[in-house]
Short mmCIF file of C-alpha atoms in Angstrom, two decimals:
data_model
loop_
_atom_site.label_atom_id
_atom_site.label_comp_id
_atom_site.label_asym_id
_atom_site.label_seq_id
_atom_site.Cartn_x
_atom_site.Cartn_y
_atom_site.Cartn_z
CA UNK A 1 0.00 0.00 0.00
CA UNK A 2 1.10 3.56 -0.71
CA UNK A 3 1.83 6.00 2.07
CA UNK A 4 -1.55 7.17 3.35
CA UNK A 5 -0.19 10.70 3.86
CA UNK A 6 -0.51 11.42 0.13
CA UNK A 7 -0.51 15.20 -0.28
CA UNK A 8 -3.80 15.83 -2.05
CA UNK A 9 -3.52 19.51 -1.14
CA UNK A 10 -0.39 19.83 -3.29
CA UNK A 11 -2.18 18.01 -6.11
CA UNK A 12 -5.14 20.42 -5.86
CA UNK A 13 -2.85 23.46 -5.66
CA UNK A 14 -1.03 22.34 -8.81
CA UNK A 15 -4.32 21.84 -10.61
CA UNK A 16 -5.60 25.27 -9.59
CA UNK A 17 -2.36 26.83 -10.86
CA UNK A 18 -2.76 25.09 -14.23
CA UNK A 19 -6.43 26.02 -14.49
CA UNK A 20 -5.80 29.68 -13.66
CA UNK A 21 -8.37 32.23 -12.51
CA UNK A 22 -11.57 33.44 -14.11
CA UNK A 23 -12.23 32.41 -17.74
CA UNK A 24 -15.32 32.84 -19.90
CA UNK A 25 -14.34 31.44 -23.30
CA UNK A 26 -17.15 31.73 -25.86
CA UNK A 27 -16.50 28.22 -27.23
CA UNK A 28 -16.68 26.57 -23.78
CA UNK A 29 -20.05 24.87 -23.33
CA UNK A 30 -19.44 24.89 -19.57
CA UNK A 31 -19.67 28.68 -19.43
CA UNK A 32 -17.69 30.80 -17.00
CA UNK A 33 -15.14 29.07 -14.80
CA UNK A 34 -12.87 30.15 -11.99
CA UNK A 35 -9.90 28.00 -10.97
CA UNK A 36 -11.39 25.42 -13.35
CA UNK A 37 -14.69 25.19 -11.44
CA UNK A 38 -17.71 25.71 -13.69
CA UNK A 39 -20.49 28.02 -12.67
CA UNK A 40 -22.95 25.11 -12.49
CA UNK A 41 -20.71 23.19 -10.09
CA UNK A 42 -20.08 26.28 -7.94
CA UNK A 43 -23.83 27.00 -7.73
CA UNK A 44 -24.62 23.37 -6.89
CA UNK A 45 -22.25 23.71 -3.94
CA UNK A 46 -23.73 26.90 -2.57
CA UNK A 47 -21.62 29.62 -4.14
CA UNK A 48 -23.99 32.42 -5.16
CA UNK A 49 -21.60 35.24 -6.03
CA UNK A 50 -20.08 36.24 -9.34
CA UNK A 51 -17.71 33.57 -10.68
CA UNK A 52 -14.85 36.08 -10.75
CA UNK A 53 -15.14 36.21 -6.94
CA UNK A 54 -15.04 32.44 -6.25
CA UNK A 55 -12.54 32.06 -3.40
CA UNK A 56 -9.59 29.80 -4.12
CA UNK A 57 -10.16 27.87 -0.89
CA UNK A 58 -13.76 27.17 -1.90
CA UNK A 59 -12.54 25.84 -5.26
CA UNK A 60 -10.06 23.62 -3.39
CA UNK A 61 -12.85 22.32 -1.13
CA UNK A 62 -14.98 21.48 -4.19
CA UNK A 63 -12.05 19.67 -5.83
CA UNK A 64 -11.36 17.65 -2.70
CA UNK A 65 -15.00 16.67 -2.17
CA UNK A 66 -16.20 16.08 -5.75
CA UNK A 67 -13.08 15.04 -7.61
CA UNK A 68 -11.02 13.25 -4.95
CA UNK A 69 -13.12 11.83 -2.11
CA UNK A 70 -16.46 11.15 -3.81
CA UNK A 71 -14.94 9.10 -6.68
CA UNK A 72 -12.71 7.32 -4.13
CA UNK A 73 -9.44 8.34 -5.76
CA UNK A 74 -8.06 8.53 -2.22
CA UNK A 75 -8.45 4.74 -2.15
CA UNK A 76 -6.55 4.45 -5.43
CA UNK A 77 -3.78 6.67 -3.97
CA UNK A 78 -3.24 4.11 -1.21
CA UNK A 79 -2.19 1.73 -3.97
CA UNK A 80 -0.65 4.08 -6.52
CA UNK A 81 -0.17 7.81 -6.04
CA UNK A 82 0.72 8.23 -9.73
CA UNK A 83 -2.44 6.56 -10.97
CA UNK A 84 -4.60 8.46 -8.47
CA UNK A 85 -3.10 11.79 -9.53
CA UNK A 86 -3.79 10.94 -13.18
CA UNK A 87 -7.38 9.93 -12.42
CA UNK A 88 -7.90 13.15 -10.45
CA UNK A 89 -6.59 15.35 -13.26
CA UNK A 90 -8.58 13.49 -15.91
CA UNK A 91 -11.65 13.47 -13.67
CA UNK A 92 -11.53 17.23 -13.24
CA UNK A 93 -11.37 17.73 -16.98
CA UNK A 94 -13.70 14.96 -18.18
CA UNK A 95 -15.61 13.87 -15.09
CA UNK A 96 -14.55 11.35 -12.44
CA UNK A 97 -16.75 8.61 -13.93
CA UNK A 98 -14.95 8.94 -17.28
CA UNK A 99 -11.55 8.74 -15.57
CA UNK A 100 -12.64 5.67 -13.61
CA UNK A 101 -14.02 4.04 -16.75
CA UNK A 102 -10.61 4.55 -18.38
CA UNK A 103 -9.00 2.76 -15.42
CA UNK A 104 -11.49 -0.10 -15.57
CA UNK A 105 -11.09 -0.53 -19.32
CA UNK A 106 -7.28 -0.48 -19.07
CA UNK A 107 -7.19 -2.95 -16.18
CA UNK A 108 -9.49 -5.32 -18.05
CA UNK A 109 -7.41 -5.12 -21.22
CA UNK A 110 -4.24 -5.77 -19.20
CA UNK A 111 -5.49 -8.80 -17.24
CA UNK A 112 -4.30 -11.38 -19.81
CA UNK A 113 -7.76 -12.69 -20.58
CA UNK A 114 -8.79 -12.75 -16.91
CA UNK A 115 -5.78 -14.88 -15.95
CA UNK A 116 -4.55 -12.30 -13.41
CA UNK A 117 -7.95 -11.06 -12.13
CA UNK A 118 -11.53 -10.90 -13.35
CA UNK A 119 -12.70 -8.55 -16.07
CA UNK A 120 -14.30 -5.36 -14.82
CA UNK A 121 -17.58 -3.82 -15.90
CA UNK A 122 -16.70 -0.23 -16.84
CA UNK A 123 -19.31 1.43 -14.63
CA UNK A 124 -17.32 4.54 -13.70
CA UNK A 125 -17.24 3.75 -9.97
CA UNK A 126 -14.23 2.79 -7.88
CA UNK A 127 -15.45 -0.12 -5.80
CA UNK A 128 -13.99 -3.27 -4.26
CA UNK A 129 -13.64 -5.09 -7.59
CA UNK A 130 -11.77 -2.20 -9.22
CA UNK A 131 -9.47 -1.85 -6.22
CA UNK A 132 -8.86 -5.62 -6.16
CA UNK A 133 -8.02 -5.56 -9.88
CA UNK A 134 -5.59 -2.66 -9.36
CA UNK A 135 -3.93 -4.50 -6.45
CA UNK A 136 -3.63 -7.69 -8.49
CA UNK A 137 -2.34 -5.84 -11.54
CA UNK A 138 0.37 -4.02 -9.57
CA UNK A 139 1.37 -7.24 -7.80
CA UNK A 140 1.56 -9.16 -11.08
CA UNK A 141 3.26 -6.49 -13.18
CA UNK A 142 5.39 -4.86 -10.51
CA UNK A 143 4.88 -1.49 -8.93
CA UNK A 144 7.08 0.76 -11.08
CA UNK A 145 6.77 -0.93 -14.46
CA UNK A 146 3.11 -1.71 -13.96
CA UNK A 147 2.31 1.88 -13.05
CA UNK A 148 4.16 3.18 -16.10
CA UNK A 149 2.26 0.93 -18.50
CA UNK A 150 -1.07 1.68 -16.81
CA UNK A 151 -0.35 5.42 -16.99
CA UNK A 152 0.35 5.10 -20.73
CA UNK A 153 -2.94 3.27 -21.24
CA UNK A 154 -4.87 5.91 -19.28
CA UNK A 155 -3.27 8.74 -21.22
CA UNK A 156 -3.88 6.98 -24.55
CA UNK A 157 -7.59 6.74 -23.72
CA UNK A 158 -7.66 10.36 -22.60
CA UNK A 159 -5.88 11.60 -25.73
CA UNK A 160 -8.22 9.65 -27.99
CA UNK A 161 -11.21 11.20 -26.23
CA UNK A 162 -9.83 14.72 -26.71
CA UNK A 163 -9.39 14.09 -30.43
CA UNK A 164 -12.91 12.68 -30.66
CA UNK A 165 -14.33 15.73 -28.85
CA UNK A 166 -12.64 18.05 -31.34
CA UNK A 167 -13.81 15.98 -34.31
CA UNK A 168 -17.42 15.88 -33.13
CA UNK A 169 -17.62 19.55 -32.14
CA UNK A 170 -15.34 21.83 -34.17
CA UNK A 171 -15.58 24.56 -31.50
CA UNK A 172 -13.57 22.22 -29.24
CA UNK A 173 -10.60 22.61 -31.57
CA UNK A 174 -9.99 25.85 -29.67
CA UNK A 175 -9.07 23.70 -26.66
CA UNK A 176 -7.42 20.64 -28.24
CA UNK A 177 -3.86 21.95 -28.29
CA UNK A 178 -4.04 23.00 -24.63
CA UNK A 179 -5.64 19.72 -23.58
CA UNK A 180 -2.87 17.73 -25.23
CA UNK A 181 -0.13 20.07 -24.00
CA UNK A 182 -1.32 20.36 -20.41
CA UNK A 183 -3.20 17.14 -19.66
CA UNK A 184 -1.21 14.37 -21.34
CA UNK A 185 2.14 13.31 -19.88
CA UNK A 186 2.16 15.87 -17.08
CA UNK A 187 1.40 13.68 -14.05
CA UNK A 188 4.01 11.47 -12.36
#
């Protein structure tokens, strides 16, 4: 198991730095954001002020609650800090269920036809079966090498999704370069 003192605060601070402050890009379907938090998410969590005034500590609280604890990435971090950080970053950008589905798909594809552990149903939820599969994968493939290969699989799925988003909605081409530059290959 990984060290349980994983510094999620540093992970959140790094994310907030990458996301920057207030943005209201006309091509962004999510509308105005501040520190990467969309207006809809801020409102759903009780923030009623103008998005430009969203406090950084409130954004950090939202990230911790919605994008770290709720999807159970803290449980993944106990096994692999690198994988958990990747899931967190992907989850913020695409939704935690999408990030978890990437993990489940990759683990299933890497289980050597269920020889190492059972196939997973990609349901987007980190539960006991997903955690068992991750444990078994890391034990079978080795911590360092196994993490590296799993990270490559996760990033391949993420990159393919970014390309698909730009192909399906040309307005997303405004974001594709930044997504690929800032979201792929930047964690661990």
